[in-house]
Coordinates of C-alpha atoms in Angstrom, one line a residue:
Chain A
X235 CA 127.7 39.1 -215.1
X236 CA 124.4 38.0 -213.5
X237 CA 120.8 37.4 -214.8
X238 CA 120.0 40.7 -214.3
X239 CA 123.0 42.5 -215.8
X240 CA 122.8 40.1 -219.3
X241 CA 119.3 41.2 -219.6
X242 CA 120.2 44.5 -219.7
X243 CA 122.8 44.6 -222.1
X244 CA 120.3 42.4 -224.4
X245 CA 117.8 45.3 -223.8
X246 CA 120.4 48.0 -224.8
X247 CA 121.5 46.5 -228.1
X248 CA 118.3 45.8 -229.4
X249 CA 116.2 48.5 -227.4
X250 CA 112.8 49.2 -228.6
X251 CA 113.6 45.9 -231.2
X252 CA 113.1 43.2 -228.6
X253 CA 110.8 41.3 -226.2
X254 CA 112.2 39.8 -223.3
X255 CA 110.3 37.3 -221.4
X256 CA 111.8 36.1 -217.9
X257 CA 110.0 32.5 -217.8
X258 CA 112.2 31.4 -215.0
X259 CA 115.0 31.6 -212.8
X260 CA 117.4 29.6 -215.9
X261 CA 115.2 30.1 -218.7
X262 CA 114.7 33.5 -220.4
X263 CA 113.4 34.1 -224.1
X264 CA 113.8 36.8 -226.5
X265 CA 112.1 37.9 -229.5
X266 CA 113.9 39.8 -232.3
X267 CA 113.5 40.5 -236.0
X268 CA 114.7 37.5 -238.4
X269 CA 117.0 40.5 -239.7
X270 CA 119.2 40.4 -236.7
X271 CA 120.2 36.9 -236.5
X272 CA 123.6 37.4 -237.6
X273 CA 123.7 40.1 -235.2
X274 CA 122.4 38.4 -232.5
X275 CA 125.1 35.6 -232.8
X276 CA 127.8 37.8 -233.1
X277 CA 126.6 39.2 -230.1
X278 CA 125.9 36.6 -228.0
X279 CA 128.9 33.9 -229.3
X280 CA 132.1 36.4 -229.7
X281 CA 131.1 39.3 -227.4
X282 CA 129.3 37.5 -224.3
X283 CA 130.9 34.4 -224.6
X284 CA 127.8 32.3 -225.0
X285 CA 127.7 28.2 -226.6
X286 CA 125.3 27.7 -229.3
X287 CA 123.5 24.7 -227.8
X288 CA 121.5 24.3 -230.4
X289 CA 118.8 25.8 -232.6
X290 CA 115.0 24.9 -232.9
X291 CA 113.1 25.3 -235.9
X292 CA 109.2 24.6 -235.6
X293 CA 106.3 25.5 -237.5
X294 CA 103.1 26.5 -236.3
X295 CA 99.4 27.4 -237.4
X296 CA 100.5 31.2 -238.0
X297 CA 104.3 31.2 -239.1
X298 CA 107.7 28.9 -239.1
X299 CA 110.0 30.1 -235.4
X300 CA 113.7 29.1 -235.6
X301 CA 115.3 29.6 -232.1
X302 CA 118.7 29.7 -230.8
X303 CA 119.1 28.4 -227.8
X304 CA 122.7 30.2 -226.2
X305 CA 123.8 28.5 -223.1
X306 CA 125.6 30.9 -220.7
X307 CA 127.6 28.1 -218.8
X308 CA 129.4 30.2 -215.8
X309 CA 126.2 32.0 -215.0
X310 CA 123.6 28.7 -215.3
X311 CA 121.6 30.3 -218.1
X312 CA 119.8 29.4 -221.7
X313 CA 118.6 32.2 -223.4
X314 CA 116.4 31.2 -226.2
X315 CA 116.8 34.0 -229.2
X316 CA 113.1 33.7 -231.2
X317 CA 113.0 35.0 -234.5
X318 CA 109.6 34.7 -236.3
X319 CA 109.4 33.3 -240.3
X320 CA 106.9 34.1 -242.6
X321 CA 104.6 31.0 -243.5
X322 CA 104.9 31.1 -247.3
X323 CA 108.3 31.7 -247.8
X324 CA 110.4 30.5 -244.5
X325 CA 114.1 32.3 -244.8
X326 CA 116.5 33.6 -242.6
X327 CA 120.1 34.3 -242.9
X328 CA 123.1 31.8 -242.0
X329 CA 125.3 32.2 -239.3
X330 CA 127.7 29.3 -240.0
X331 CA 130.3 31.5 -240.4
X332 CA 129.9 33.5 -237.0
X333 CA 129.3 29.9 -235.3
X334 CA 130.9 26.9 -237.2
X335 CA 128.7 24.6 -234.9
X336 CA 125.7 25.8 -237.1
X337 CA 126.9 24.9 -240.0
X338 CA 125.1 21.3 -239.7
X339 CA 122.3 22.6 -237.6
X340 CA 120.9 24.6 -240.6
X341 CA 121.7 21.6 -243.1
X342 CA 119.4 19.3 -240.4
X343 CA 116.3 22.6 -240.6
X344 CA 116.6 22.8 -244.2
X345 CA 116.1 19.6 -244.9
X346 CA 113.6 18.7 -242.1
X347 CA 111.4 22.0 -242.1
X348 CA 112.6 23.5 -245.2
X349 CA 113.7 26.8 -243.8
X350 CA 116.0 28.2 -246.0
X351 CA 119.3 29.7 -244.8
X352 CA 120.6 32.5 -246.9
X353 CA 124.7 32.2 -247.3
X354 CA 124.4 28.1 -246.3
X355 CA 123.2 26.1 -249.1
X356 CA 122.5 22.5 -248.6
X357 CA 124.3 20.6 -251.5
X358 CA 123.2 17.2 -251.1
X359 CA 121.2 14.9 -248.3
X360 CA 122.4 15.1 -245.0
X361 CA 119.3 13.4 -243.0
X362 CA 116.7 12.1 -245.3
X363 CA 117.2 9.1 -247.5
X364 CA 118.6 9.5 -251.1
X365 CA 115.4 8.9 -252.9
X366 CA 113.2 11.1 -250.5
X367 CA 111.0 13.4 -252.9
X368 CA 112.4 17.0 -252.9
X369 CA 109.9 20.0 -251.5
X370 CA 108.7 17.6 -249.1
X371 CA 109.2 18.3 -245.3
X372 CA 108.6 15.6 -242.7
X373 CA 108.7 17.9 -240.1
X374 CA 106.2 20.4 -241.5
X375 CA 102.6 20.2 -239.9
X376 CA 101.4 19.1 -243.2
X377 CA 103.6 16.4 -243.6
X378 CA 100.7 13.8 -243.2
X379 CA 99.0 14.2 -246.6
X380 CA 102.3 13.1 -248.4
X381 CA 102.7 10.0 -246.5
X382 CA 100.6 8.0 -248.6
Chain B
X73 CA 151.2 10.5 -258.4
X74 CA 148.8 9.6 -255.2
X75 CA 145.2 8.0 -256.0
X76 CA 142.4 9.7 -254.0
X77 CA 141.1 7.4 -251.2
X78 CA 138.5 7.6 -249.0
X79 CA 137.7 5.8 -245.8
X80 CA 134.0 5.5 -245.3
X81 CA 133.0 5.1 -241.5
X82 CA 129.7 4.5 -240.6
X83 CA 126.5 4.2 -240.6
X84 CA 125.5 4.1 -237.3
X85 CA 124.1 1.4 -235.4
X86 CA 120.2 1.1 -234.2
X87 CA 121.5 1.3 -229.9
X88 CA 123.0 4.4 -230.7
X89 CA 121.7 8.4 -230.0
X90 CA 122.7 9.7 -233.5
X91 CA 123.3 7.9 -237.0
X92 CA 126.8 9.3 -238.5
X93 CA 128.9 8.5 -241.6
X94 CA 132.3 10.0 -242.4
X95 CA 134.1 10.1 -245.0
X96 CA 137.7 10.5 -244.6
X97 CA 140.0 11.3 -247.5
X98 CA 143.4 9.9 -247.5
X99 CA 146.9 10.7 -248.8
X100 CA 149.1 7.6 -248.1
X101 CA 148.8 6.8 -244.4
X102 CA 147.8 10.6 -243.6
X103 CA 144.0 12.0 -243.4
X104 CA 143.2 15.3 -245.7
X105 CA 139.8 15.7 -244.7
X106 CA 136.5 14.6 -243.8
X107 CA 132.5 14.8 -244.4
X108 CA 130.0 13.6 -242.8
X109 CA 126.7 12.6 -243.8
X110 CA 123.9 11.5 -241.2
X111 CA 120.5 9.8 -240.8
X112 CA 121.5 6.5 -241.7
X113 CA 119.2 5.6 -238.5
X114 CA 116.9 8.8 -238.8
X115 CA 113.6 7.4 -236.7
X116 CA 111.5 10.5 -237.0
X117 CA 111.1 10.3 -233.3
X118 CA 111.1 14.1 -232.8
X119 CA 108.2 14.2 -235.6
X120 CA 106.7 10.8 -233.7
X121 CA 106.6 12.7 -230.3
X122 CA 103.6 15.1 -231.8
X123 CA 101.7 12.2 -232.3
X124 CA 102.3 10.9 -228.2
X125 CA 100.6 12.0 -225.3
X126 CA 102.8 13.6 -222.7
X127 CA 103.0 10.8 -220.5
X128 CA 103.7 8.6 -223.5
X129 CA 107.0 10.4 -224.8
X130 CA 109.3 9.5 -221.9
X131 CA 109.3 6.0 -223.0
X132 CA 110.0 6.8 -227.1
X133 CA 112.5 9.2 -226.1
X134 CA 114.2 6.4 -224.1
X135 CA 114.5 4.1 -227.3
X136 CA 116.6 6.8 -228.8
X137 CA 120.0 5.6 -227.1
X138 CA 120.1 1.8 -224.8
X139 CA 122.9 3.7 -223.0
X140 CA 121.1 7.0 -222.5
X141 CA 117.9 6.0 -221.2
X142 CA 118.1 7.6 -218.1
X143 CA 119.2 10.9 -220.0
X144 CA 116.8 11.4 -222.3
X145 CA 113.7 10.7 -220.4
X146 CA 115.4 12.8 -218.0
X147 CA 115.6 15.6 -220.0
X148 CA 112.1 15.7 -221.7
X149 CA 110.5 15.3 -218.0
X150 CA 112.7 18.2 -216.8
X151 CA 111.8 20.4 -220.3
X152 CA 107.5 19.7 -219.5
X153 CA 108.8 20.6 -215.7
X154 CA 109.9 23.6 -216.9
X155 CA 107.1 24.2 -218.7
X156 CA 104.2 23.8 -216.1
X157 CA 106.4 25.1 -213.2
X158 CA 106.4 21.4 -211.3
X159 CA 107.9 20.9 -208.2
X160 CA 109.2 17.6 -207.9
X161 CA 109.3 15.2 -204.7
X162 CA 112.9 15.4 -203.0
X163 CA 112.8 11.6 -202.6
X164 CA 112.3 11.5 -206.6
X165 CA 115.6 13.9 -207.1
X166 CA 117.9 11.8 -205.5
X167 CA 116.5 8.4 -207.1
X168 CA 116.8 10.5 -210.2
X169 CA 120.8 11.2 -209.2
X170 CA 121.3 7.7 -208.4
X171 CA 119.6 6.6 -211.7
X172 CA 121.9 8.9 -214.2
X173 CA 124.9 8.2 -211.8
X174 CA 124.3 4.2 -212.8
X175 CA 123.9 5.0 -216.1
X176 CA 127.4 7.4 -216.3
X177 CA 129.4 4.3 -214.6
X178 CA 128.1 1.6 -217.1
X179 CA 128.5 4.3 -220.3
X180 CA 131.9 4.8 -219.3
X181 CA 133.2 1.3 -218.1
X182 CA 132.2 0.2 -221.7
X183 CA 134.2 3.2 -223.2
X184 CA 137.3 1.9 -221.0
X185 CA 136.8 -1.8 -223.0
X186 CA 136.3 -0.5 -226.1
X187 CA 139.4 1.7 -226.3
X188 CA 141.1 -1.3 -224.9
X189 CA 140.2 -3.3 -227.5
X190 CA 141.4 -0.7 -230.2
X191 CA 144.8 -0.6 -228.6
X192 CA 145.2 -3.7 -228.4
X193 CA 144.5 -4.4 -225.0
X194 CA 142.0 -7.0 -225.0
X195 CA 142.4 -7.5 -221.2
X196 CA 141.5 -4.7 -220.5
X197 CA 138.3 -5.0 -222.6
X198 CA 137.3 -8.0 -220.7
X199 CA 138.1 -6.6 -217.4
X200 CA 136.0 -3.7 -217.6
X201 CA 133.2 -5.2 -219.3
X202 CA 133.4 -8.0 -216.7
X203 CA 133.2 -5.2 -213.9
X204 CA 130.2 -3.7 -215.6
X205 CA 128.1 -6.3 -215.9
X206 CA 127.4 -6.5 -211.9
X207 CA 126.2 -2.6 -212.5
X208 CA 123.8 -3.7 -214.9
X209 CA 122.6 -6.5 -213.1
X210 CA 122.1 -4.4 -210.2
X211 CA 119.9 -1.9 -212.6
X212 CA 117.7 -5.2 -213.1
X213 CA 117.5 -5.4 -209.9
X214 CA 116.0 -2.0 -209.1
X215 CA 114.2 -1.2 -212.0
X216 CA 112.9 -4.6 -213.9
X217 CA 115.7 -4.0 -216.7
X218 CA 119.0 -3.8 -217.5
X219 CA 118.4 -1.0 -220.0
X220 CA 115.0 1.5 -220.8
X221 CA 114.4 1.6 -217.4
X222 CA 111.2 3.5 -217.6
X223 CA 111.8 5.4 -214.3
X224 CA 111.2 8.5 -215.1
X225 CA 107.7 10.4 -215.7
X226 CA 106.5 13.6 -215.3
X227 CA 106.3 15.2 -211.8
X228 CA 108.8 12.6 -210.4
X229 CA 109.9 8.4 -210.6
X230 CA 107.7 5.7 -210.9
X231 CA 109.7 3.2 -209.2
X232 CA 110.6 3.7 -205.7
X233 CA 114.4 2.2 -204.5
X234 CA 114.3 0.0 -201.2
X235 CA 116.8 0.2 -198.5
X236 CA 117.8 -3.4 -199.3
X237 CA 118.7 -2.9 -203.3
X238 CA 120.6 0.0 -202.3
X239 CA 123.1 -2.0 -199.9
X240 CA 123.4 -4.2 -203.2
X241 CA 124.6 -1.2 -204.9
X242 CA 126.9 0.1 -202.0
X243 CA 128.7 -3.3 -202.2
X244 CA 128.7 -3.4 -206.5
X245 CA 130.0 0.3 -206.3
X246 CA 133.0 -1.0 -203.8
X247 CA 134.4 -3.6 -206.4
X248 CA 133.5 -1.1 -209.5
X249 CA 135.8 1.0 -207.6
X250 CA 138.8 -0.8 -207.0
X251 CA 138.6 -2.2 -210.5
X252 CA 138.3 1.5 -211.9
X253 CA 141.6 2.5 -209.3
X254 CA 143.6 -0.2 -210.8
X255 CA 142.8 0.7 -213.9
X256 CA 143.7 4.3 -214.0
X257 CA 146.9 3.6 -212.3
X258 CA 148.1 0.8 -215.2
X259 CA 147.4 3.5 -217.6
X260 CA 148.6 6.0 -216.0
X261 CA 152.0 4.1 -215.9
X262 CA 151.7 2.2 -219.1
X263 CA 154.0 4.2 -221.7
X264 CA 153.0 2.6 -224.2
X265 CA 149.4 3.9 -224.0
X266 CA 150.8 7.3 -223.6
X267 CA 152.7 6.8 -226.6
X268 CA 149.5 5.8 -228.8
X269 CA 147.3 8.3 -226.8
X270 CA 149.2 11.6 -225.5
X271 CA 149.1 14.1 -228.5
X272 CA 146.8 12.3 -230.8
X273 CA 143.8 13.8 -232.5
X274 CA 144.0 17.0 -230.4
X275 CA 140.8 19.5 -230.3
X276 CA 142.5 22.6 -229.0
X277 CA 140.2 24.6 -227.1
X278 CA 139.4 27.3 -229.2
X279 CA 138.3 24.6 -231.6
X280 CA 136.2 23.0 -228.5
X281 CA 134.5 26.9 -227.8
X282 CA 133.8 27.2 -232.3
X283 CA 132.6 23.4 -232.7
X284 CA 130.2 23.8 -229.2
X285 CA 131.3 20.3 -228.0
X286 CA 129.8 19.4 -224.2
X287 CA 130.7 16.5 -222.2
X288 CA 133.8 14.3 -221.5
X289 CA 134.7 16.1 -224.9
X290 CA 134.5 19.7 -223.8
X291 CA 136.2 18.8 -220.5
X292 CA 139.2 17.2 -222.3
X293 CA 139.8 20.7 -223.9
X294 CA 139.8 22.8 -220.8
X295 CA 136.0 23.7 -221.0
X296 CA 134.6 23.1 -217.9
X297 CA 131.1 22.7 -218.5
X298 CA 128.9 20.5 -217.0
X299 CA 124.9 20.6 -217.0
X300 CA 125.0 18.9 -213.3
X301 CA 127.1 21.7 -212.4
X302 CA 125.8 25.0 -214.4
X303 CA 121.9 24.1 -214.4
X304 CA 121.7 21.7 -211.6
X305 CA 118.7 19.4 -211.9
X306 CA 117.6 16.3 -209.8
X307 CA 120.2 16.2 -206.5
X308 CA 123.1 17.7 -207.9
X309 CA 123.7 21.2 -205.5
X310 CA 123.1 18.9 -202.5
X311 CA 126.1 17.0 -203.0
X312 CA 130.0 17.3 -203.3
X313 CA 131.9 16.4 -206.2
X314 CA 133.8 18.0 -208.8
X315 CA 133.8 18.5 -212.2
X316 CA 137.0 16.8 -214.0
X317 CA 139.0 18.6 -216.9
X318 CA 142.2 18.1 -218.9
X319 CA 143.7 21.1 -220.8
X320 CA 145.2 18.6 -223.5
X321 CA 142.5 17.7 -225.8
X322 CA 144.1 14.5 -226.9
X323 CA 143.0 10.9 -226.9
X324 CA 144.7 10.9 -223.7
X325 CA 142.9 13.6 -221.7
X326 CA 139.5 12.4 -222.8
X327 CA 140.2 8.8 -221.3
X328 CA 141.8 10.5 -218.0
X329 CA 138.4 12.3 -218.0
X330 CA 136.3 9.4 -218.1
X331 CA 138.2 7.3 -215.9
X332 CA 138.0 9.7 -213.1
X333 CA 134.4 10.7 -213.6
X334 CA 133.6 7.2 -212.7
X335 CA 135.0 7.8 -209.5
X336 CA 133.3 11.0 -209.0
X337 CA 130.3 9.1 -210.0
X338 CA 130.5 6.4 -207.7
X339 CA 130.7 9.7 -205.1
X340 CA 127.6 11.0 -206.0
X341 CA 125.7 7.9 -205.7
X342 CA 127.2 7.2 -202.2
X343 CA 126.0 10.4 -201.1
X344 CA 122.5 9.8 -202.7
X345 CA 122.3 6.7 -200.9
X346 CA 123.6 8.3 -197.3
X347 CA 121.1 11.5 -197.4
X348 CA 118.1 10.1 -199.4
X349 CA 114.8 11.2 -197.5
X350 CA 111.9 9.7 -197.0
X351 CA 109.0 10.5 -198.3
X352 CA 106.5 10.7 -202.0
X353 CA 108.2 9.8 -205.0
X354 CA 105.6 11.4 -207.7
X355 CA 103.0 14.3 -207.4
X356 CA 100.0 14.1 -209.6
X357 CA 100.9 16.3 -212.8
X358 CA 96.5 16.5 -214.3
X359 CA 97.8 19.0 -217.1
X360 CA 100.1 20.7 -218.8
X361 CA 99.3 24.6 -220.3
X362 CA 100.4 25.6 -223.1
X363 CA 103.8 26.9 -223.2
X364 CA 107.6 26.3 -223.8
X365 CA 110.2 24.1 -221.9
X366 CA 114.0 23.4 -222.2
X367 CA 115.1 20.2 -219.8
X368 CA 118.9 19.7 -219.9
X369 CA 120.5 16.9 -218.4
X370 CA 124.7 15.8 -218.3
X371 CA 124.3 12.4 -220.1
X372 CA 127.3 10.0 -220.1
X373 CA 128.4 12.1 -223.5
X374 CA 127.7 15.6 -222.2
X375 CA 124.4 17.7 -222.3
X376 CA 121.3 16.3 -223.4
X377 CA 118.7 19.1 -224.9
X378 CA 115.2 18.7 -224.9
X379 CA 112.8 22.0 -225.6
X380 CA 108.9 21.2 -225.6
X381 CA 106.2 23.6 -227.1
X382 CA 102.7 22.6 -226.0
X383 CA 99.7 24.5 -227.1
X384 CA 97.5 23.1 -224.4
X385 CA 96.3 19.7 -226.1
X386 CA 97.8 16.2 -224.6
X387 CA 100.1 16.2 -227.2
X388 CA 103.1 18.0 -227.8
X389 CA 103.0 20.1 -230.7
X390 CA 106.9 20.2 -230.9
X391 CA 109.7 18.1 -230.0
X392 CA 113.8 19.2 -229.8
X393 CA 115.8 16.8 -229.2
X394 CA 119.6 17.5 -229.5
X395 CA 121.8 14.6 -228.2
X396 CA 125.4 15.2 -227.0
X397 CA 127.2 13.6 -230.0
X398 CA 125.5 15.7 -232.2
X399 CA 128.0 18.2 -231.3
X400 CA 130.7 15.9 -230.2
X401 CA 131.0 14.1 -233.5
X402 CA 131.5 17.7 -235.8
X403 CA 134.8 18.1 -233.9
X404 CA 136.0 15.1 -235.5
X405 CA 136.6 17.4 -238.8
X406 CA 139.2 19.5 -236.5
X407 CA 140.5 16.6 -234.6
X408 CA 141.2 14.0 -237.9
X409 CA 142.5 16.1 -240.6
X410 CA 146.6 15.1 -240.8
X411 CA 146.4 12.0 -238.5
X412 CA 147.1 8.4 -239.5
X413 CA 144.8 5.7 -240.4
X414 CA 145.5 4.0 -237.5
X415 CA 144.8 6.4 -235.5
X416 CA 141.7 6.8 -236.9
X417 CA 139.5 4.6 -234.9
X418 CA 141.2 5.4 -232.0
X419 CA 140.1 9.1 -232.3
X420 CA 136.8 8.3 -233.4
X421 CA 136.9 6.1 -230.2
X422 CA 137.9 8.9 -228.0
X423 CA 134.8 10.8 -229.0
X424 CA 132.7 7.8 -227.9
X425 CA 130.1 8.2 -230.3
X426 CA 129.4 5.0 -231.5
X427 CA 132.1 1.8 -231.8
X428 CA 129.9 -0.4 -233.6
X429 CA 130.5 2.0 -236.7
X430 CA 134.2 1.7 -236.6
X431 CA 133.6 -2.0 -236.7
X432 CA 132.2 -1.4 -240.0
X433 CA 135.2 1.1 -241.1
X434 CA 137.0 0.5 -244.7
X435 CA 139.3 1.7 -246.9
X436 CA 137.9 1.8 -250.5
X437 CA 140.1 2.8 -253.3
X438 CA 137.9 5.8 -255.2
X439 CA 138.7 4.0 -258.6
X440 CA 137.4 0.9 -258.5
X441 CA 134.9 1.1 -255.3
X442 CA 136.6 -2.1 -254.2
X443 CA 137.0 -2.6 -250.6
X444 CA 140.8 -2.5 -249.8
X445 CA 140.6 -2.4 -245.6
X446 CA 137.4 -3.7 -243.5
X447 CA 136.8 -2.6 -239.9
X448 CA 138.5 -5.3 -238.5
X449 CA 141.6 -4.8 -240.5
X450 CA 141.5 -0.7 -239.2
X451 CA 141.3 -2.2 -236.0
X452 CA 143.7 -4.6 -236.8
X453 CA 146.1 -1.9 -238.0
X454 CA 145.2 -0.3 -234.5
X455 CA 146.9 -3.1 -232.5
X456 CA 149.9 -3.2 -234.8
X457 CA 150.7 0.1 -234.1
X458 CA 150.6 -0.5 -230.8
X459 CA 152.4 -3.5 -230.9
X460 CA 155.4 -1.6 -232.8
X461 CA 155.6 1.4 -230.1
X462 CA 155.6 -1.5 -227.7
X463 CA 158.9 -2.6 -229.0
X464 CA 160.5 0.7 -229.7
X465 CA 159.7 1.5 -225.7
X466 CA 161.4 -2.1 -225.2
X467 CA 158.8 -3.1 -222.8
X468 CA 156.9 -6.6 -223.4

């Protein structure tokens, strides 16, 4: 399988539900619906044969983006997968139990960015300190105003 | 009827990538299972980056590891590289080789100690700490420190290497070398370490593929990934080496995969050092559009992952940082569960995330909360074990 090839069987799954953008010769990134996530990893873990290197969650002036970054090792590739979170109520579905590797990562973007991840509860801290107030996110961009 | 134990193992120490705390439940000797609980050590440095310019986060992200501070500068200059389209200097990508090279050796001569150390091999400890420290001597030399080098900026190195510093090398590479040749051979035909190493704390590689490991880790299982290889960056496709793997997964694989890598190592740099050309070491980088980057670099551990989103300001408005333990240390779950205690450290070792946490292992008894084995007993334990199989093998 080459660039080329991957980017069209991406384009045939998800046809007409996607956006592909070819940034460069190692880097490519693709948009889908936050309802396809589980989809997506299936697809791209068990079928291509991809690594979940890891998984981006960032918040910006319109809406929260969680990314997964799949790294295709034999061909030299990271395909980031970009699905797009509403701002007021940032959820998307687990896929810990299609990758066991993301178990942790959603944990980590919970607590950090509160994103929640439906399927993957967080039971207790796993980053922040014990006494850190709950509903606060340090890595939200509004994270300033609880500092005080 | 059994009491519920746990061992507690952790927190993480300050010089380290990643804070970490297990928890391993125990049944008599054997391990049941294990949690883990992080950010004993969380800095905030990915939420800190926003606040730096550019040019400023190469030298935070180099105070997130003492041993990585090649590799994670490395990484963040190749993700804002990949974001503006740079092109940097050749000159720059070989000092950049030679730079991570240095760093793998050092990373990876204290790993050799340190699992001495837990086996009970203390001369081996002081042998390959005392072979290291001319590496790191010889990184004072060429860049002002032994550690957080500050070399690396965006658009190429700030430090150029003269011919003279790299003879010094060349001659510290010849006796890092021999020592690392002698000391793959005495393992190699010490059975003793084979019987404390070969089949403990196995991640098969199935395991390896669910758990995403990368680095010495991965490689141990039969992956062979490598960033230096898959995505080279800096020098990497201009020179011949190879990548080394184990199909085992034990303790033992992952030490034969580290030992050797110094060798490869030592290589690479030779190479560097033969075919370096002449010429700028920087270009001038005046701004960096808005956009997205990933830089990846093979750190001593495995792949380093930096993305960057800028929206056109000075300052980044998002920083990822994923260092290689972060994967690394989640196999532990698969590799621990039905070991013995005092194997524990040794397995924890073999994943070389951190040994200044197992100093601070203990055994508490659920009950009472009472400490009932410190680190240095665990470690203690270690060497006893050791000591036994050395008697049942009849070798002194």
């Amino acid at each position: 399988m080459n660039k080329e090839q991957l980017k069209e069987k991406i384009a045939g799954r998800y046809a007409g539900r996607c956006e592909i953008l070819d940034h460069s010769p190692r880097r490519i990134y693709v948009t889908i619906d936050k309802k396809e996530a589980r989809d997506v990893a299936s697809f791209f873990f068990q079928e291509l044969g991809a690594r979940l290197s890891i998984c981006t969650g960032l918040e910006t002036s319109h809406n929260f983006e969680f990314l997964y970054h799949f790294s295709f090792d034999e061909i030299g590739l990271t395909v980031t997968v970009r699905a797009i979170l509403g701002k007021a109520n940032p959820e998307i579905e687990s896929i810990k139990d299609i990758i066991p590797a993301a178990e942790w990562i959603e944990y980590e973007n919970n607590e950090l960015l509160g994103i929640d991840f439906i399927g993957n509860p967080r039971k207790r801290r796993f980053i922040l300190a014990e006494d850190w107030p709950d509903g606060v996110y340090p890595l939200r961009k509004n994270g300033e105003e609880h500092n005080g | 009827m059994v009491k519920e134990k746990f061992i507690p193992l952790g927190p993480y120490h300050p010089l380290l990538e990643e804070p970490e705390f297990f928890k391993l439940y125990v049944e008599e000797e054997t391990i049941i299972d294990a949690e883990l609980r992080i950010g004993y050590n969380h800095r905030g440095i990915e939420k800190m980056g926003e606040s730096k310019t550019f040019d400023q986060v190469p030298f935070l992200v180099e105070r997130i590891c003492g041993i990585c501070s090649t590799s994670h500068p490395l990484a963040f200059v190749l993700a804002v590289e990949d974001l503006a389209q740079i092109q940097v200097p050749e000159r720059a990508q070989y000092i950049r080789t030679i730079m991570a090279e240095m760093e793998r050796i050092h990373s990876h001569l204290l790993w050799v100690g340190l699992a001495g150390h837990f086996l009970g091999y203390n001369t081996v400890f002081m042998w390959a700490w005392k072979a290291r420290e001319p590496l790191l001597d010889t990184c004072e030399l060429m860049t002002g420190n032994r550690n957080h080098y500050a070399m690396m900026k965006i658009g190429g190195v700030r430090r150029d290497f003269q011919p003279q510093k790299l003879e010094t090398l060349k001659e510290v590479l010849s006796e890092i070398e021999k020592f690392t040749t002698m000391i793959t051979h005495a393992v190699i035909d010490d059975p003793v370490f084979h019987a404390r190493t070969k089949g403990v704390g196995v991640l098969t590689k199935q395991d390896a593929i669910e758990m995403g490991v990368v680095g010495p880790v991965a490689r141990a299982s039969g992956l062979a990934i490598d960033v230096r290889k898959n995505q080279p960056y800096a020098a990497y496709d201009r020179i011949t080496w190879n990548v080394i793997t184990q199909e085992s997964g034990c303790v033992f694989a992952k030490a034969a995969v580290r030992l050797l890598e110094i060798i490869e190592s030592i290589k690479i740099i030779r190479q560097c050092i033969k075919n370096i050309p002449k010429g700028e070491i920087e270009i001038e980088v005046r701004e960096i559009p808005a956009g997205e980057g990933i830089g990846l670099a093979e750190a001593p551990r495995g792949e380093v992952f930096h993305y960057v989103r800028s929206n056109g300001s000075n300052y980044p408005e998002r920083l990822k940082i994923r260092a290689p333990s972060y994967m690394n240390i989640a196999s532990f779950k698969r590799t621990v569960i039905g070991e013995k205690i005092a194997d524990a450290a040794l397995i924890t070792a073999a994943v070389d995330p951190c040994y200044c946490c197992t100093e601070r292992m203990g055994v508490i008894n659920k009950q009472t909360n009472q400490v009932m084995l410190d680190g240095s007993e665990l470690v203690r334990l270690s060497q006893l074990k050791t000591e036994e199989v050395r008697k049942k093998l009849k070798c002194t």
